[in-house]
Coordinates of C-alpha atoms in Angstrom, one line a residue:
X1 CA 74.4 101.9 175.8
X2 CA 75.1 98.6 177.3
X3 CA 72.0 96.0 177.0
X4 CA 71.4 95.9 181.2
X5 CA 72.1 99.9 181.8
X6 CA 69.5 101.2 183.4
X7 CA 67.9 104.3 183.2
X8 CA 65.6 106.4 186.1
X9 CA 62.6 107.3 185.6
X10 CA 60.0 109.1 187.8
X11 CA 56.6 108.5 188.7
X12 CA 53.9 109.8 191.4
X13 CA 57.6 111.4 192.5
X14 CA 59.1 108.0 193.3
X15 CA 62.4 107.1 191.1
X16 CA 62.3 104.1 189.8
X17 CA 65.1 102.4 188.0
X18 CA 64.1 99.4 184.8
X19 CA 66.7 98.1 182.4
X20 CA 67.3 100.0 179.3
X21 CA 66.3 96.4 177.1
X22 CA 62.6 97.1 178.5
X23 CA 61.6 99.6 176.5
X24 CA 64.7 99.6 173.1
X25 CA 65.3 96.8 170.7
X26 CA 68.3 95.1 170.9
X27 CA 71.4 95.5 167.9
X28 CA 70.5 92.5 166.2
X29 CA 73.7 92.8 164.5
X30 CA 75.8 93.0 167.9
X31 CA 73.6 89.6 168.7
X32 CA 74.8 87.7 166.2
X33 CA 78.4 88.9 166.4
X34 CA 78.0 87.5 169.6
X35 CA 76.4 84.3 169.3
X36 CA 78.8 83.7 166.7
X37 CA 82.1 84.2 168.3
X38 CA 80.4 82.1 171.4
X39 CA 79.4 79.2 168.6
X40 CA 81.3 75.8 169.7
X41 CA 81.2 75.7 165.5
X42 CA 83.1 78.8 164.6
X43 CA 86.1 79.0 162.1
X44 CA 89.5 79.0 164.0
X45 CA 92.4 81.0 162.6
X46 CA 90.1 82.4 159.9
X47 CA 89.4 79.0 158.2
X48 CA 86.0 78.7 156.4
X49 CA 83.7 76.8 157.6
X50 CA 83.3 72.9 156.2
X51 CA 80.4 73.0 155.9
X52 CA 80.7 76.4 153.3
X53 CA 83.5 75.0 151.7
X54 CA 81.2 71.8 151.0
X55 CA 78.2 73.8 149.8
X56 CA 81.1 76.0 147.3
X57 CA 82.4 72.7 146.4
X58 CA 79.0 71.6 145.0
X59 CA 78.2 74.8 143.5
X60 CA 81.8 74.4 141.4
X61 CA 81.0 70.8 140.4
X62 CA 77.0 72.3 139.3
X63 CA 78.9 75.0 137.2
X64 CA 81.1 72.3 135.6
X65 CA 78.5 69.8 134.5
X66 CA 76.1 72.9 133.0
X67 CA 79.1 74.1 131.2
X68 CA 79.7 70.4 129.8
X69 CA 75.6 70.3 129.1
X70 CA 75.7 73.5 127.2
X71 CA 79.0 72.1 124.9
X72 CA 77.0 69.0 124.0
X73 CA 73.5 70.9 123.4
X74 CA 75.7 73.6 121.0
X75 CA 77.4 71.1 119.4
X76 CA 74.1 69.3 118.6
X77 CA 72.7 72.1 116.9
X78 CA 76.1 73.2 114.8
X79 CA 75.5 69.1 113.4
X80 CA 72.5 67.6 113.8
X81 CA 69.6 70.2 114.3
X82 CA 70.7 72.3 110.9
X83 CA 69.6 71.9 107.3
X84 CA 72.4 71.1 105.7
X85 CA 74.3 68.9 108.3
X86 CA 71.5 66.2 108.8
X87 CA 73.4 62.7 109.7
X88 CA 72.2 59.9 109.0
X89 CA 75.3 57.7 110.1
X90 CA 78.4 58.5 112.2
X91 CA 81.4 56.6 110.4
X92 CA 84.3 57.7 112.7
X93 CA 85.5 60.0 115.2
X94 CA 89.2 61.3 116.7
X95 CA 90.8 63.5 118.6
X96 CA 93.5 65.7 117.5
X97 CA 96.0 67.2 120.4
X98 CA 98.9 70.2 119.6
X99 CA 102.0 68.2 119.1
X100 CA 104.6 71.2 119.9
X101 CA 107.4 69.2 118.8
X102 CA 106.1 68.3 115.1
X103 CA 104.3 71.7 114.8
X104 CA 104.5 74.0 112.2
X105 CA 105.3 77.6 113.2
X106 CA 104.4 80.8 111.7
X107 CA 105.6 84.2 112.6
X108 CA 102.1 85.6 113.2
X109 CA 100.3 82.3 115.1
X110 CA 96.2 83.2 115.7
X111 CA 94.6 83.4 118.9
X112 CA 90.9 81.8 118.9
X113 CA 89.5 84.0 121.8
X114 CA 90.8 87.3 119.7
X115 CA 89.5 85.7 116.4
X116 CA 86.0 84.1 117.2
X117 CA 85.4 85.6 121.3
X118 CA 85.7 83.9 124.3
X119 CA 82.5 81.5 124.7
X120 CA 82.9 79.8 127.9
X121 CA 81.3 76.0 127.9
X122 CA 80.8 75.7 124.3
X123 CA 83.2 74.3 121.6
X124 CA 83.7 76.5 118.8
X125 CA 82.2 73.7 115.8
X126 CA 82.9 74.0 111.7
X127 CA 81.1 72.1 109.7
X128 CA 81.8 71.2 106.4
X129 CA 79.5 69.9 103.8
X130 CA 82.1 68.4 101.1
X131 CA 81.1 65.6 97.5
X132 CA 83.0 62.5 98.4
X133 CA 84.2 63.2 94.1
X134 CA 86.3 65.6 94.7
X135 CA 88.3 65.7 97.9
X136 CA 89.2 68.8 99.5
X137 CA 92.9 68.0 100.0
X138 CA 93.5 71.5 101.0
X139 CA 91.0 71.3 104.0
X140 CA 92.4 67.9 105.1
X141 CA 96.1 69.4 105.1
X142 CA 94.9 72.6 107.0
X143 CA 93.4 70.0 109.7
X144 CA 96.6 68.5 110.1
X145 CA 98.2 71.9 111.0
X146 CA 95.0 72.9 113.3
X147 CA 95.7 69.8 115.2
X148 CA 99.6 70.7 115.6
X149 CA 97.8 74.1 116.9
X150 CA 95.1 73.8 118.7
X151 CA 93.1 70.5 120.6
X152 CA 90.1 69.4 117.6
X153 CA 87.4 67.0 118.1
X154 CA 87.2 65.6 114.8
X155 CA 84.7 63.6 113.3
X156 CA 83.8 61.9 109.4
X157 CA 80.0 61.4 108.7
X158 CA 78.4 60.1 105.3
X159 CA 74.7 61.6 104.6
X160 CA 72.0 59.6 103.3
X161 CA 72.3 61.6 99.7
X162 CA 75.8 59.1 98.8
X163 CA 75.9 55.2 98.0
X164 CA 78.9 54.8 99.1
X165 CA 82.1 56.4 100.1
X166 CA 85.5 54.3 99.2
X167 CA 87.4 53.1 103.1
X168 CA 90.1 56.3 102.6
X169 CA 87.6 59.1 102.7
X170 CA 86.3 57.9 105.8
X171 CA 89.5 57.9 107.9
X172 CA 91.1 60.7 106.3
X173 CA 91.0 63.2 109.4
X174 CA 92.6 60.3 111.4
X175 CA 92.3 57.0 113.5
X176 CA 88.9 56.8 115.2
X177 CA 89.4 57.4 119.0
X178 CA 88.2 54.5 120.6
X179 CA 87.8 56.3 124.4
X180 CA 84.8 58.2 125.8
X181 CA 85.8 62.3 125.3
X182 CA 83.8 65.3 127.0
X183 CA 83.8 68.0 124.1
X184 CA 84.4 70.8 127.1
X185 CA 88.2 69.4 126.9
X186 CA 88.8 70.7 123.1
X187 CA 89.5 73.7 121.5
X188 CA 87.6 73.0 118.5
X189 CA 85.1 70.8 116.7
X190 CA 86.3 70.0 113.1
X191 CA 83.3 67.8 111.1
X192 CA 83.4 66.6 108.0
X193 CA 80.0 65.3 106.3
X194 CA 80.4 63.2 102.7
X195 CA 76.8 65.1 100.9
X196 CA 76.0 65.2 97.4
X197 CA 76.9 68.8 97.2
X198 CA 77.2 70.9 94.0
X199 CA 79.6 72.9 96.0
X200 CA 81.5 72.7 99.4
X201 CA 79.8 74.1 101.9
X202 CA 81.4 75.3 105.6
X203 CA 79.4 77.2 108.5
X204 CA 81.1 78.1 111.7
X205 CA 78.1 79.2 113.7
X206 CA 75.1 78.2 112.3
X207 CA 72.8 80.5 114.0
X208 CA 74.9 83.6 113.3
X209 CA 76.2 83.3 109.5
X210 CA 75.6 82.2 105.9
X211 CA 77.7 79.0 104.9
X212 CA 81.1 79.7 103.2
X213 CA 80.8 78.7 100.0
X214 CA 83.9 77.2 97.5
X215 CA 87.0 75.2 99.1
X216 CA 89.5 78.3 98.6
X217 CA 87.2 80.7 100.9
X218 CA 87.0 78.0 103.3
X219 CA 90.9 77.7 103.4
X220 CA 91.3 81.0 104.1
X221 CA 88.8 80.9 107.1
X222 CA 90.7 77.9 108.1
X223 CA 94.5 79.3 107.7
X224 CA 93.4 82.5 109.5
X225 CA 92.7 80.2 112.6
X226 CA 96.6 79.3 111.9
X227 CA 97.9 82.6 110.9
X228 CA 96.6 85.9 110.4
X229 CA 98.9 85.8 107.3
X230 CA 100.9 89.1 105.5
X231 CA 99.8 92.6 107.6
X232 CA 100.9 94.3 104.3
X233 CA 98.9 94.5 100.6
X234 CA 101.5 93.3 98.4
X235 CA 102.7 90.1 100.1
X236 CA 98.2 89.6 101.2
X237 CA 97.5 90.5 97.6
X238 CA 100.4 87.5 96.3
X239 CA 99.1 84.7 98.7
X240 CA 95.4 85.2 96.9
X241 CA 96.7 85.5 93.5
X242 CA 98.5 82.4 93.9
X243 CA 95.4 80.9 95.6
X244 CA 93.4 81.7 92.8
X245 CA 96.1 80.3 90.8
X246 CA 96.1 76.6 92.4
X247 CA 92.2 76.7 92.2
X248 CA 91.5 78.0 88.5
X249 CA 94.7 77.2 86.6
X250 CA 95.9 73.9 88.3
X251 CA 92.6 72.4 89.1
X252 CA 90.1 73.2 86.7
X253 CA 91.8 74.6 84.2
X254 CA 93.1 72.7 80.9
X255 CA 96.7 71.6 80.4
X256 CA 98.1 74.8 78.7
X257 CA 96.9 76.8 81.5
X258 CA 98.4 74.1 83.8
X259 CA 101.3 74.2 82.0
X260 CA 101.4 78.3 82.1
X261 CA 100.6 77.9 86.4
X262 CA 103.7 75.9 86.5
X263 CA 106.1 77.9 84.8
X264 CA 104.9 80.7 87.0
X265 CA 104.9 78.5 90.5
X266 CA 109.2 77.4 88.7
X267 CA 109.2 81.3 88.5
X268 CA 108.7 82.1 91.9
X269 CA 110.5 79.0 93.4
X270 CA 113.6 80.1 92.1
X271 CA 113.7 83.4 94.4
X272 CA 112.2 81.6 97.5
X273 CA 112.3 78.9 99.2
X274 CA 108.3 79.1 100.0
X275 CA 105.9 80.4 96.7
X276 CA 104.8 83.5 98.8
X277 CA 108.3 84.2 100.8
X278 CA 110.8 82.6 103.3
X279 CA 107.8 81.3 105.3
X280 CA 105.2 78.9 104.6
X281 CA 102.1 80.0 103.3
X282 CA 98.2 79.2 102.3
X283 CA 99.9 79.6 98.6
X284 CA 102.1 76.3 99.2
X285 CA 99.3 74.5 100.6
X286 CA 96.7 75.2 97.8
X287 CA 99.1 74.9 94.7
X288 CA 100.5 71.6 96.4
X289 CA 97.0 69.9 96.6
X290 CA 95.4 71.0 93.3
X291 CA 98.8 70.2 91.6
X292 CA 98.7 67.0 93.1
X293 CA 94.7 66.6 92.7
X294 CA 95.0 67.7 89.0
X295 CA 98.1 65.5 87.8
X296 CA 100.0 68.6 86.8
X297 CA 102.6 68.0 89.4
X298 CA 103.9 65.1 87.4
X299 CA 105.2 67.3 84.4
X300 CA 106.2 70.2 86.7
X301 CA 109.9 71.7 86.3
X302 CA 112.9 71.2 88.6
X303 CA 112.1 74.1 91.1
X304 CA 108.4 72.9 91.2
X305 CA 109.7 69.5 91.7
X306 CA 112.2 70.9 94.9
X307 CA 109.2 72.4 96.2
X308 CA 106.7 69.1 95.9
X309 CA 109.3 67.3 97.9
X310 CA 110.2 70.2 100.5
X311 CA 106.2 70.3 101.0
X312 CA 106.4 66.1 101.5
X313 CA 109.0 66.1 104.0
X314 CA 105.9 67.8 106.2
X315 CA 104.0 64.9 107.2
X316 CA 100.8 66.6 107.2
X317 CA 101.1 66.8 103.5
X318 CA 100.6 63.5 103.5
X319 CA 96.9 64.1 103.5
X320 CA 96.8 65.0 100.4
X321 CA 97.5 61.9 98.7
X322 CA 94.6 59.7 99.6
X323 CA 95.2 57.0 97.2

């Protein structure tokens, strides 16, 4: 029924005719339909408004700066706000970016978001709590490779708890970055904290788990980020016996069960190229460092000897040697 239609009435027996919008509301709807279409200001060819597109413009660039707030306020508490990661001076800090061309590859390569989840805004932060006297070389080569993998934020800190720590320790995850960084442009945070610790220490996500104790569990947290390693028993079951073997025999143990590690590491060698297999495994990189840590590697046999340089020609090894 149009707006002006009229409509007869009677009264006293005289018709009488009044428009309809007299006595029924108007489509409010139909109303603005129309004063919109008449606007001088309405969208041509189905082009948004400007002064929408501003309004969704800021609303993006509020989303983006919360999202880089929430990063720095998580990343505050995974370092500063926790027991065992109080700082008492920053030393250095870098950046690490994937270098595809240098990278190591592996046949299974990890996938953070299927690994950890998908937290939007906030960098995924491991801490480490490690006693400048013994070095974990195995953590520092499994950085290198998580920098060929992924983009890490790393940074060195020395707690209150040391003296000193000698000029190596302190630029051993790399050159410090001398540029501003926003931590919403990394993959991961990668901290390293010289403590008087009995033993190493790691947590992930502070609020949600117990540290990682021991610098073999925390390099097989670490490779999995690389790796998800063997899907079957007997090769999973080889990588942790020779784990085990790098971390009792070669590193703490005494020289005839140094000397027994090595004649089982020559063993092994002289079926593979790589102590687990054709491929490159947490195995090479633990034996490698302890050997190396321990002194062992300078008496090892020829295949041992192979290896040592195979595993040299892989610059990230270089970490390892710190002298």
């Amino acid at each position: 029924m149009s707006m002006y239609q009229v409509k007869p009435i009677y009264e006293g027996g005289i018709k009488i005719d009044l428009p309809t919008c007299m006595y029924t509301l108007p489509n409010v709807h139909q109303l603005q339909a129309a004063s919109s279409c008449s606007s001088e200001h309405a969208p041509q060819n189905g082009a948004a408004d400007p002064e929408v597109r501003a309004l969704e413009a800021r609303q993006d660039e509020i989303m983006r700066k919360l999202f880089e707030l929430k990063a720095v306020v998580d990343g505050l508490a995974k370092t500063v706000a926790t027991p065992d990661a109080d700082l008492d001076l920053t030393v250095s800090s870098c950046l690490g970016s994937p270098s595809p061309t240098a990278a190591c590859t592996f046949s299974g390569t990890a996938d953070l978001d299927v690994l950890l989840g998908k937290d939007m805004g906030a960098l995924r932060d491991i801490v480490i709590n490690a006693n400048p006297a013994r070095p974990p070389l195995t953590l520092l080569v499994l950085h290198g490779l998580l920098c060929q993998r992924y983009r890490v934020l790393s940074a060195v800190h020395v707690h209150s708890s040391v003296a000193s720590v000698p000029p190596q320790l302190l630029s051993c995850l790399g050159p410090r970055h001398a540029d501003g960084y926003a931590r919403n442009l990394f993959q991961l945070g990668f901290t390293l904290i010289w403590k008087d610790v009995p033993k190493l220490q790691m947590k992930f996500s502070v609020r949600n788990m117990c540290p990682i104790e021991g610098e073999a569990n925390v390099a097989r947290f670490l490779f999995r980020l690389l790796s998800p390693g063997p899907s079957d028993a007997a090769p999973a079951t080889l990588v942790d016996s020779l784990v085990d073997t790098a971390f009792f025999q070669l590193a703490e143990g005494g020289a005839k069960e140094q000397a027994a590690a090595l004649r089982a590491l020559n063993a092994a060698l002289g079926r593979h190229v790589w102590l687990a297999g054709s491929e490159l495994s947490l195995a090479d990189v633990a034996c490698y460092c302890c050997a190396v840590q321990s002194g062992a590697a300078a008496s090892a046999p020829a295949n041992v000897q192979r290896w040592i340089k195979a595993c040299e020609n892989l610059g990230y090894f270089s970490r390892a040697k710190l002298q």
